[in-house]
Coordinates of C-alpha atoms and ligand atoms in Angstrom, one line a residue:
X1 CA 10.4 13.9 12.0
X2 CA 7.4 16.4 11.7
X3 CA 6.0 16.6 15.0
X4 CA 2.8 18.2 16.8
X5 CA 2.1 19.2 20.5
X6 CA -1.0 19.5 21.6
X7 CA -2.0 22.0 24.6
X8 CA -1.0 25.5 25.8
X9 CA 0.0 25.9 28.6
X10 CA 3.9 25.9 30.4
X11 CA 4.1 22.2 30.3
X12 CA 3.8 22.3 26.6
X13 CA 6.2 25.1 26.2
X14 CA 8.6 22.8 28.3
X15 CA 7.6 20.4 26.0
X16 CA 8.0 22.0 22.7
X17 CA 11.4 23.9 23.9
X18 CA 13.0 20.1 24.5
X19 CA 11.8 19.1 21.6
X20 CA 13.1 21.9 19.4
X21 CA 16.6 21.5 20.0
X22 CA 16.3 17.2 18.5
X23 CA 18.5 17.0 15.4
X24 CA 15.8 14.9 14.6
X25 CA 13.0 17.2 14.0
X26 CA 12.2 18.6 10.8
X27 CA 9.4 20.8 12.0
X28 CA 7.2 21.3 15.4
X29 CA 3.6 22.2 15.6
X30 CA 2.0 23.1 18.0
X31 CA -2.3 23.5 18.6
X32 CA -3.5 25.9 20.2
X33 CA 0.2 26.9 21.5
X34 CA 0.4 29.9 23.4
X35 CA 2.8 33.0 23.1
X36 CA 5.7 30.9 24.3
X37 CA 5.2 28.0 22.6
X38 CA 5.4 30.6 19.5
X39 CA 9.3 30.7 20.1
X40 CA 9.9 27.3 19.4
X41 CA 7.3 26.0 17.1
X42 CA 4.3 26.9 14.6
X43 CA 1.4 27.6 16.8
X44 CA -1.7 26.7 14.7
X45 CA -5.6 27.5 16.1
X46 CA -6.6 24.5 16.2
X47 CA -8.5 23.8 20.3
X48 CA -6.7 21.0 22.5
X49 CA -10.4 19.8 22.7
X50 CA -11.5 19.8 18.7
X51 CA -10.2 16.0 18.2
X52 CA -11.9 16.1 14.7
X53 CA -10.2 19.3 13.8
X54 CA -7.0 18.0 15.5
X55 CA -7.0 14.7 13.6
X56 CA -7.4 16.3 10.1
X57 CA -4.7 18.8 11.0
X58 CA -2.1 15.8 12.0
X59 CA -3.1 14.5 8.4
X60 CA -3.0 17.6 6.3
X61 CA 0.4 18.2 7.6
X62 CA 1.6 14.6 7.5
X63 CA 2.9 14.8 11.0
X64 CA 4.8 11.3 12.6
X65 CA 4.4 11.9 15.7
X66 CA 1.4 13.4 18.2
X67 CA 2.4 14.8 22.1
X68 CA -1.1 15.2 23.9
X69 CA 0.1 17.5 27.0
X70 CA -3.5 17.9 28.5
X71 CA -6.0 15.3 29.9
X72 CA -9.5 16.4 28.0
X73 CA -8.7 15.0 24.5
X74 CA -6.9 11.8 25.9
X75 CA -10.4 11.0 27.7
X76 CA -12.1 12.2 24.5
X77 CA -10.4 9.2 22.6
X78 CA -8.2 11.5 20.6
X79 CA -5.0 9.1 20.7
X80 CA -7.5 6.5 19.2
X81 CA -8.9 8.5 16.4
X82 CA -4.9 9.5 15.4
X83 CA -4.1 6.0 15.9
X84 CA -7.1 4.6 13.6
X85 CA -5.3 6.6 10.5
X86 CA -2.2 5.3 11.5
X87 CA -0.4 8.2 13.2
X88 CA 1.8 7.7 16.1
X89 CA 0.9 9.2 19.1
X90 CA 2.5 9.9 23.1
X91 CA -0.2 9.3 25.4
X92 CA -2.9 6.6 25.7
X93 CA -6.4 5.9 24.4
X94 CA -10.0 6.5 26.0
X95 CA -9.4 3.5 27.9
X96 CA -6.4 4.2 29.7
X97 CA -7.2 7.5 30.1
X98 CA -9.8 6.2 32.4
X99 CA -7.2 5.7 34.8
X100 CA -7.5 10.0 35.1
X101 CA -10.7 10.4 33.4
X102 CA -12.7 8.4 36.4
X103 CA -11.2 8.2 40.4
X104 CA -14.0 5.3 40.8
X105 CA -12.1 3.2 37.9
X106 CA -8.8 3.9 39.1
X107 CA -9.7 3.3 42.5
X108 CA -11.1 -0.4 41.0
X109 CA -8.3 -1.3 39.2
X110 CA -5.9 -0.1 42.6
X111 CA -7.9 -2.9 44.4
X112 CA -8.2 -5.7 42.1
X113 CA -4.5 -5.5 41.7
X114 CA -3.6 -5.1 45.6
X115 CA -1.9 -1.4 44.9
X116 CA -1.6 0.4 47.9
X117 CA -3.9 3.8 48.1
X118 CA -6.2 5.0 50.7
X119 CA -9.8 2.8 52.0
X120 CA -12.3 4.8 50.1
X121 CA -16.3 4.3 49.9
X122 CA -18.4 5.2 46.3
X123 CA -21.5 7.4 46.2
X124 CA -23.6 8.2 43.4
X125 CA -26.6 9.9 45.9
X126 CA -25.8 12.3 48.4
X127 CA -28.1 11.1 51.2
X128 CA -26.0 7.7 51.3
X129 CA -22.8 9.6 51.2
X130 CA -24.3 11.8 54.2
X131 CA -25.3 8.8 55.9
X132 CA -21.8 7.5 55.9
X133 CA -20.1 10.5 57.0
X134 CA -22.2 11.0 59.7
X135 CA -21.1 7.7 61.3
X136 CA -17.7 8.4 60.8
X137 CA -15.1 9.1 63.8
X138 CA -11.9 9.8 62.4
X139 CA -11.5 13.1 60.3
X140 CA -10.1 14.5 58.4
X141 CA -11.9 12.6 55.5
X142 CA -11.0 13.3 52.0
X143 CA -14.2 14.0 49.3
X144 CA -13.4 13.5 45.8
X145 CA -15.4 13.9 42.0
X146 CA -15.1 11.1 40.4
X147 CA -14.6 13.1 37.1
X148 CA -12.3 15.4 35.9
X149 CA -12.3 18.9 37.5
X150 CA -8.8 20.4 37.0
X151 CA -7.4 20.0 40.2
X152 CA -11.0 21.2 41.8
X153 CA -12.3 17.8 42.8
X154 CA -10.6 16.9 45.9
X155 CA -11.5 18.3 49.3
X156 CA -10.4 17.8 52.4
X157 CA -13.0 17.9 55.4
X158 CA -12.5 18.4 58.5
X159 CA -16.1 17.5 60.1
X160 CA -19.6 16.5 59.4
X161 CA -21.0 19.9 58.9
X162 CA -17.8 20.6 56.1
X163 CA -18.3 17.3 54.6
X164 CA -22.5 17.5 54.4
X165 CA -21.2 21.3 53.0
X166 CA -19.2 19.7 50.1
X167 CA -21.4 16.8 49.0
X168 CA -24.3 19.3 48.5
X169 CA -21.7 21.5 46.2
X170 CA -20.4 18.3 44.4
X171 CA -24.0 16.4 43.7
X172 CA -27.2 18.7 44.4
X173 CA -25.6 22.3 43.5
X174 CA -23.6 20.4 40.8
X175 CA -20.7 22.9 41.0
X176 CA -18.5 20.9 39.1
X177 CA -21.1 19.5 36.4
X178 CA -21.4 15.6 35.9
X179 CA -17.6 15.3 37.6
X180 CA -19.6 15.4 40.8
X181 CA -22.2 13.5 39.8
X182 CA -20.2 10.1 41.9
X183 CA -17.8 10.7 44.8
X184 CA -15.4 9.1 46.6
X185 CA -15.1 9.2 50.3
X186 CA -11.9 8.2 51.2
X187 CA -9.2 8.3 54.1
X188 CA -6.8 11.0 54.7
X189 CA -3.3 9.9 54.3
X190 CA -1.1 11.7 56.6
X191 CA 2.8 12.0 55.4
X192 CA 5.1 14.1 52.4
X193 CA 3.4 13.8 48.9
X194 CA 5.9 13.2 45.8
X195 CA 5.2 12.6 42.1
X196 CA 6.4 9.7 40.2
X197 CA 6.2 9.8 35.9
X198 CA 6.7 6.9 34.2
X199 CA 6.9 6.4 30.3
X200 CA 5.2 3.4 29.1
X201 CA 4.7 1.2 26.1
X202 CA 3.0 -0.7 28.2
X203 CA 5.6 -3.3 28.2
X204 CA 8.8 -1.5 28.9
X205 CA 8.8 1.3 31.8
X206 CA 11.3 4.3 32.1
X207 CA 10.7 6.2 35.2
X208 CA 11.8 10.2 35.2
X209 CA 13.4 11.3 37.9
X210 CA 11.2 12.5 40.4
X211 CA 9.9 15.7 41.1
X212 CA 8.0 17.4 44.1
X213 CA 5.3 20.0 43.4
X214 CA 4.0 22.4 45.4
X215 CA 0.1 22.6 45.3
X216 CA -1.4 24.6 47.9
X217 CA -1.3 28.4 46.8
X218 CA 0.1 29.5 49.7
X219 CA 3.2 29.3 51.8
X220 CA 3.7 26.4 54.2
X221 CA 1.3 24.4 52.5
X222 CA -1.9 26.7 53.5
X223 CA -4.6 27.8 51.3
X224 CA -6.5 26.0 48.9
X225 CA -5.0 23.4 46.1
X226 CA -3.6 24.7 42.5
X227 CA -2.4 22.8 39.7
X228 CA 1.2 23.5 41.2
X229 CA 2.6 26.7 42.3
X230 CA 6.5 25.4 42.2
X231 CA 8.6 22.8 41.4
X232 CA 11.8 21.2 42.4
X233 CA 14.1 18.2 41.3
X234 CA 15.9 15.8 41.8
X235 CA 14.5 15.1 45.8
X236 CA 16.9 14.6 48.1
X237 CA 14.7 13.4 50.1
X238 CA 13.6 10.1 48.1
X239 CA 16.3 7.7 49.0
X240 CA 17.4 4.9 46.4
X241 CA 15.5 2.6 48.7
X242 CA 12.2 4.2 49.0
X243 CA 12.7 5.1 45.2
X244 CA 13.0 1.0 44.7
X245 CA 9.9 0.5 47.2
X246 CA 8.0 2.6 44.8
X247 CA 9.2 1.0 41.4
X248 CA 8.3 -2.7 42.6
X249 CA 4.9 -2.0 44.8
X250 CA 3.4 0.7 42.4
X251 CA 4.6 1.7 39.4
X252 CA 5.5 -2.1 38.1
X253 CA 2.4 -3.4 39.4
X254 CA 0.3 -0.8 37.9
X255 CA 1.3 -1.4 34.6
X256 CA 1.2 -5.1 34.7
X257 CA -2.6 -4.2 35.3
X258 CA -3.1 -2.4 33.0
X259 CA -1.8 -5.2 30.6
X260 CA -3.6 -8.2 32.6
X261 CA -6.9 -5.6 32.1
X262 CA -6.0 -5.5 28.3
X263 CA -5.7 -1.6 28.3
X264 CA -3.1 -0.5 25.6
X265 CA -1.0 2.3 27.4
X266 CA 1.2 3.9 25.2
X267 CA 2.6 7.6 27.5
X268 CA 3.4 8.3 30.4
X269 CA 1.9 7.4 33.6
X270 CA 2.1 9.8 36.5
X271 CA 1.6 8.8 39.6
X272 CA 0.6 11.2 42.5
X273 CA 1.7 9.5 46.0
X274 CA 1.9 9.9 50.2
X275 CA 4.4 8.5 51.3
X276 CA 3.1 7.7 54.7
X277 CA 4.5 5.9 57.6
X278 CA 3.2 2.5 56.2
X279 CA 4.3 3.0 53.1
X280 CA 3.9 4.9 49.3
X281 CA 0.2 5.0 49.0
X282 CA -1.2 6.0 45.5
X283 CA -3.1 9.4 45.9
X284 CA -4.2 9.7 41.8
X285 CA -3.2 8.5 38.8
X286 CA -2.8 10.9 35.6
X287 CA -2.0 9.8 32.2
X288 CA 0.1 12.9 31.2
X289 CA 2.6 15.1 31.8
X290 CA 2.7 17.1 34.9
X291 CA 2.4 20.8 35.1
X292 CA 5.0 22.6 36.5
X293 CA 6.8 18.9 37.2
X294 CA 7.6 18.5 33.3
X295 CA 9.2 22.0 33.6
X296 CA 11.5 20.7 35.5
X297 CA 12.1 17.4 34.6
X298 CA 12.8 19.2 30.7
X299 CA 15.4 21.4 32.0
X300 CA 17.1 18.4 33.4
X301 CA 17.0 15.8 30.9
X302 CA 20.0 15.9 28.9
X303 CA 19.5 13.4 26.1
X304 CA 17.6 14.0 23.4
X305 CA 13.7 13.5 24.1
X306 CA 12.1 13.1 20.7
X307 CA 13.3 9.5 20.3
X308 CA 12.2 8.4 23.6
X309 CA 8.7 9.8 22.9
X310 CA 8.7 8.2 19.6
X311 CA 10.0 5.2 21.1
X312 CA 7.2 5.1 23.7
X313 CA 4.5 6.0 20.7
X314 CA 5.5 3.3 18.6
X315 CA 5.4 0.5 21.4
X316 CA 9.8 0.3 21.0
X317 CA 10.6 1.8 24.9
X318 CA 12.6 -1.6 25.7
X319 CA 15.1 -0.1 22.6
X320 CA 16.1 3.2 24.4
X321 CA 19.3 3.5 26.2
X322 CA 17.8 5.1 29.4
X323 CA 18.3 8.8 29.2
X324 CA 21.0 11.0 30.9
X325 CA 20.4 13.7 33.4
X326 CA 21.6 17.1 34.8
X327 CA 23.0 16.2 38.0
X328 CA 22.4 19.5 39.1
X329 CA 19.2 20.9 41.0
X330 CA 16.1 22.9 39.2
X331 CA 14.0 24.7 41.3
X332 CA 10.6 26.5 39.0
X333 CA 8.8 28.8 40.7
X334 CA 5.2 29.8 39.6
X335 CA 4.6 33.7 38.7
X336 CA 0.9 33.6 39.2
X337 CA -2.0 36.1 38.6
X338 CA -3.9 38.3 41.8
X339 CA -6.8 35.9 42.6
X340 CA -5.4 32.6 41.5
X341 CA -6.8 29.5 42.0
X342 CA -10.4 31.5 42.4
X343 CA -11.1 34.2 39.8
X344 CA -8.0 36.3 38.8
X345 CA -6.6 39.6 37.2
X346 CA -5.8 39.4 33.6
X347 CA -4.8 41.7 30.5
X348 CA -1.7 42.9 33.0
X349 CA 1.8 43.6 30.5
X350 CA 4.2 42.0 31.3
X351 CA 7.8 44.0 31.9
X352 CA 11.3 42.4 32.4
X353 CA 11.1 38.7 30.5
X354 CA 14.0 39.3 28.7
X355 CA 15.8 40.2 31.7
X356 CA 14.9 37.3 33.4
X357 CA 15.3 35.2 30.5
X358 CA 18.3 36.3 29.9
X359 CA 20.3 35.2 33.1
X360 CA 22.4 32.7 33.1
X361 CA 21.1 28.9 34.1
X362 CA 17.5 30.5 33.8
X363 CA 14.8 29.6 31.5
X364 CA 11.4 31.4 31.3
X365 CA 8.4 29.1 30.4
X366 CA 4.9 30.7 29.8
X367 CA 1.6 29.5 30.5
X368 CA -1.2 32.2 30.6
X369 CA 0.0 34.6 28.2
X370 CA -1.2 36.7 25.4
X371 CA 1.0 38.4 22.6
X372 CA -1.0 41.8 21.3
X373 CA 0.9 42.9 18.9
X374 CA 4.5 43.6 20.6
X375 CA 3.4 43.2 24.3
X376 CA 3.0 40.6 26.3
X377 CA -0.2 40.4 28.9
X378 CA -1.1 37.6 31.1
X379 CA -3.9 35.5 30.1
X380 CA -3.9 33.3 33.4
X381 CA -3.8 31.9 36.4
X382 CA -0.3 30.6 36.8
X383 CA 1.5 32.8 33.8
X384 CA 5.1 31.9 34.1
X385 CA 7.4 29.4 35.2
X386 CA 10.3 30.9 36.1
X387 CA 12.7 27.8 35.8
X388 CA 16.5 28.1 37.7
X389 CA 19.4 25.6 38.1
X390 CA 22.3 25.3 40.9
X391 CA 24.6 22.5 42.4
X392 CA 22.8 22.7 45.0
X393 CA 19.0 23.4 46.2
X394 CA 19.9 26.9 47.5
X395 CA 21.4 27.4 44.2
X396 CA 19.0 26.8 42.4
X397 CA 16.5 28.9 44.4
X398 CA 18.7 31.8 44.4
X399 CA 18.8 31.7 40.5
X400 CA 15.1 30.9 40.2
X401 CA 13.8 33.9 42.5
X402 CA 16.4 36.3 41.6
X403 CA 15.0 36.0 37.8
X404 CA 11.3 36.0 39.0
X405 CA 11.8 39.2 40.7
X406 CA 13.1 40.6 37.1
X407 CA 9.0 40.0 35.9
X408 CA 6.8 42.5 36.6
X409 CA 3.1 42.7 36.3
X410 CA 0.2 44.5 38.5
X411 CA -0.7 41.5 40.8
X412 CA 2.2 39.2 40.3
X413 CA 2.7 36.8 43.4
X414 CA 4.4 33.5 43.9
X415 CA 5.0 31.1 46.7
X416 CA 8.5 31.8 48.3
X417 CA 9.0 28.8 50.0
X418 CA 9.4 26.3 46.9
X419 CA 12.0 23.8 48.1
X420 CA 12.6 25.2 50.6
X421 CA 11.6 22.8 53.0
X422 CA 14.0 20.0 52.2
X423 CA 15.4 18.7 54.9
X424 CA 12.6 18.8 57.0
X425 CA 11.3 16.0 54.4
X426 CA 14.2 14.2 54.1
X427 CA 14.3 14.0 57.9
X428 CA 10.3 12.9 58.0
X429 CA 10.4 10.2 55.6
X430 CA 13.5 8.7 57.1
X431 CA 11.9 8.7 60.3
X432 CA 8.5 7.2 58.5
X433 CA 11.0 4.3 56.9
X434 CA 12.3 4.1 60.1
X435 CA 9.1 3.1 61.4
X436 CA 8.0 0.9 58.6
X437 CA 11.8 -1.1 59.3
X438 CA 10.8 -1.6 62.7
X439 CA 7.1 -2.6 62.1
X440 CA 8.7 -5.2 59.5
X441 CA 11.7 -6.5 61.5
X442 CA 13.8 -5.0 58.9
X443 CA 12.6 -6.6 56.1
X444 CA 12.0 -4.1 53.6
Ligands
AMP501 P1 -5.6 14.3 43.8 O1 -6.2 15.1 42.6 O2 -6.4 13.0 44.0 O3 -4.1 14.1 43.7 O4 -5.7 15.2 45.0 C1 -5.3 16.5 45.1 C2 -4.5 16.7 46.4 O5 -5.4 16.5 47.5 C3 -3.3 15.8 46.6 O6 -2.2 16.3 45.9 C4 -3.2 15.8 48.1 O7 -2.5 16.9 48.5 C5 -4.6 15.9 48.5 N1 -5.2 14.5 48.8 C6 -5.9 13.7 47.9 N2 -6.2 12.5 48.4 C7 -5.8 12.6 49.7 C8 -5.9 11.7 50.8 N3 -6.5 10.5 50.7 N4 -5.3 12.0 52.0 C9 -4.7 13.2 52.1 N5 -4.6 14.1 51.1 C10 -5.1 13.8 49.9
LIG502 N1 1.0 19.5 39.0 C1 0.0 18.6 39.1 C2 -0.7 18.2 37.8 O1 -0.2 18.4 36.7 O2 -1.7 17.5 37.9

């Protein structure tokens, strides 16, 4: 099978270095790609957001099968477009894509279908929004664009004056463009966030084994929210139990809705959730990989993936002997850029990949890089994903930092503290499913 990833960033190296070792594959493209990607596949210059140029590129090369690693051209219809000249494509149309593309439509289709997620009000003037805020007693409360804003749209207020503060930014200084243009005003879940991924033909469901990601930029959860500075899995701390909680009240339910709505969903669904003393409660939905979570989840996934994705594509998931995994642990740290998540430090060369590469269990993934002409320079935010595996948690933390101190780069940082806090989760939601056994006589 000819196949082609789109994207460029360390999910789609993850991606594309999976996908590279199928005895399947005849030949992997991927457009744009990035200087890793370059190692496994045929990077062609083609932009993740050019759905015409993307389209005619998936025909000229008679490609079978389509990965869409980023959000943009799923909510640009690009899955359609492939799909109306009858290529097969991972991930879902405009309309499911809706489910990321729009917090006010997710947040709809949540409450028609009796999913658990936080109370939320919609705004599409500020002075309402104001109004409402300024009535309210409990804080924190949780603003968030209704569009997409790569990871910028949520924030967490802790009084009036912060929360006037951020609807002016959002809807009259228009900081994030039309993504602000509606909000959400919704109620802060308290309790230890996990992610969920789920492939879906929208019939059949395979859920991944789960993953915890690391968002604040700096240690101990402070600092403001990234895409993910670190990575871990499997989580000890999700029990079979509150695993199966999860399956029957979310995930199954949200794909039967999608289906009762008549949205084809043909991908994966990820699922961002608190899991809160009442309960999983749905935080987001995205309708694509993770990034840094599918870093993780490639290192550990032992079958081979390109049948699974065609699987999914071609609406055949229910045939697919459920995949086997690396019992082991994976820890990926983030090796990030001076600045990151606000404005950062780029052009930097990068020294000691090969090193770190080159240890054993360890595999490198890059994100925001740049090859000119023998030397690597980073060329973003989060640059690396430094990716380690161990028997045990430790382990794998040992092997993932000991290989991230290898890179070196004028204003390389990282969090320190990626799974590291463990068993302090494992002991917090047992207590929170302690409570919820109590409040329902044990019924769960
Ligand atoms: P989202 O993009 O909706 O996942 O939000 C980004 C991050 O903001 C989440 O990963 C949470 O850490 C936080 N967050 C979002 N919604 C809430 C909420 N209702 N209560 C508490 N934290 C939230
Ligand atoms: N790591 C969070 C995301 O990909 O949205």
């Amino acid at each position: 099978m000819k196949v082609l990833v789109v994207g460029s960033g360390g999910r789609e190296h993850a991606l594309c270095w999976k996908l590279a070792q199928s005895p399947l594959l005849t030949e992997l493209l991927c457009a744009p790609g990035n200087a890793g990607t370059e190692t496994v596949a045929r990077n062609v210059d083609v932009a993740a957001t050019d759905i015409k140029g993307l389209v005619k590129l998936a025909q000229a090369e008679a490609v079978d099968l389509v990965v869409v690693g980023p959000e943009d051209p799923l909510v640009m219809g690009l899955a359609d477009k492939l799909r109306a000249v009858g290529i097969d494509v991972f991930g879902p149309g405009a309309a499911g894509s809706q489910l990321e593309g729009s917090k006010g439509f997710s947040k709809d289709l949540l409450e028609r279908h009796r999913i658990p997620t936080a109370a939320s009000r919609r705004f599409d003037r500020s002075g309402p929004a104001k109004a409402y805020l300024e009535t309210c007693k409990v804080w924190p409360q949780v603003i968030k664009a209704d569009g997409l804003a790569a990871g910028k749209g949520v924030i967490i207020c802790e009084d009036y004056p912060e929360a006037a503060r951020a609807i002016d930014q959002l809807m009259e200084e228009r900081k994030l463009g039309k993504a602000g243009d509606r909000i959400l005003v919704e109620e802060f879940l308290e309790g230890e966030e996990a992610s969920v991924l789920a492939l879906t033909d929208g019939e059949a469901i395979l859920i991944l084994e789960p993953v915890v990601d690391h968002k604040r930029v700096g240690e101990d959860d402070t600092g403001l929210n990234t895409g993910g500075m670190g990575v871990y899995s499997p989580t000890p701390s999700m029990s079979k139990r509150l695993l199966h909680q999860i399956e029957q009240r979310i995930v199954i339910p949200s794909i039967h809705a999608l289906r009762r709505e008549e949205i084809e969903f043909r991908g994966v669904l990820f699922i961002g959730l608190m899991i809160t003393d009442q309960g999983p409660r749905v935080l987001e939905y995205n309708v694509r990989f993770g990034d840094p979570e599918t870093q993780a989840i490639m290192r550990r996934i032992k079958s081979d993936l390109l049948p699974i994705l065609a699987a999914t594509a071609k609406g055949e998931l229910a045939d697919i002997t459920p995949p086997e995994w690396d019992k082991r642990f994976c820890v990926g740290v983030i090796a990030a850029s001076e600045g990151y998540p606000g404005s950062y430090r780029r052009g930097d060369r990068i020294r000691g990949l090969k090193a770190a590469s080159g240890r054993e269990d360890v595999v490198v993934f890059q994100a925001g890089t740049a090859k000119v002409g023998d030397e690597l320079l980073t060329d973003g935010g989060r640059v690396l994903c430094v990716t380690g595996m161990g028997e045990s948690i430790e382990a794998a933390r040992d092997c993932a930092y000991e290989a991230y101190d290898d890179l070196k780069w004028a204003g390389k940082f990282c969090r320190r503290d990626i799974g590291a806090r463990v068993e302090g989760r494992k002991e917090h939601i047992r207590k929170m499913l302690g409570n919820l056994d109590r409040g329902s006589n044990g019924a769960e």
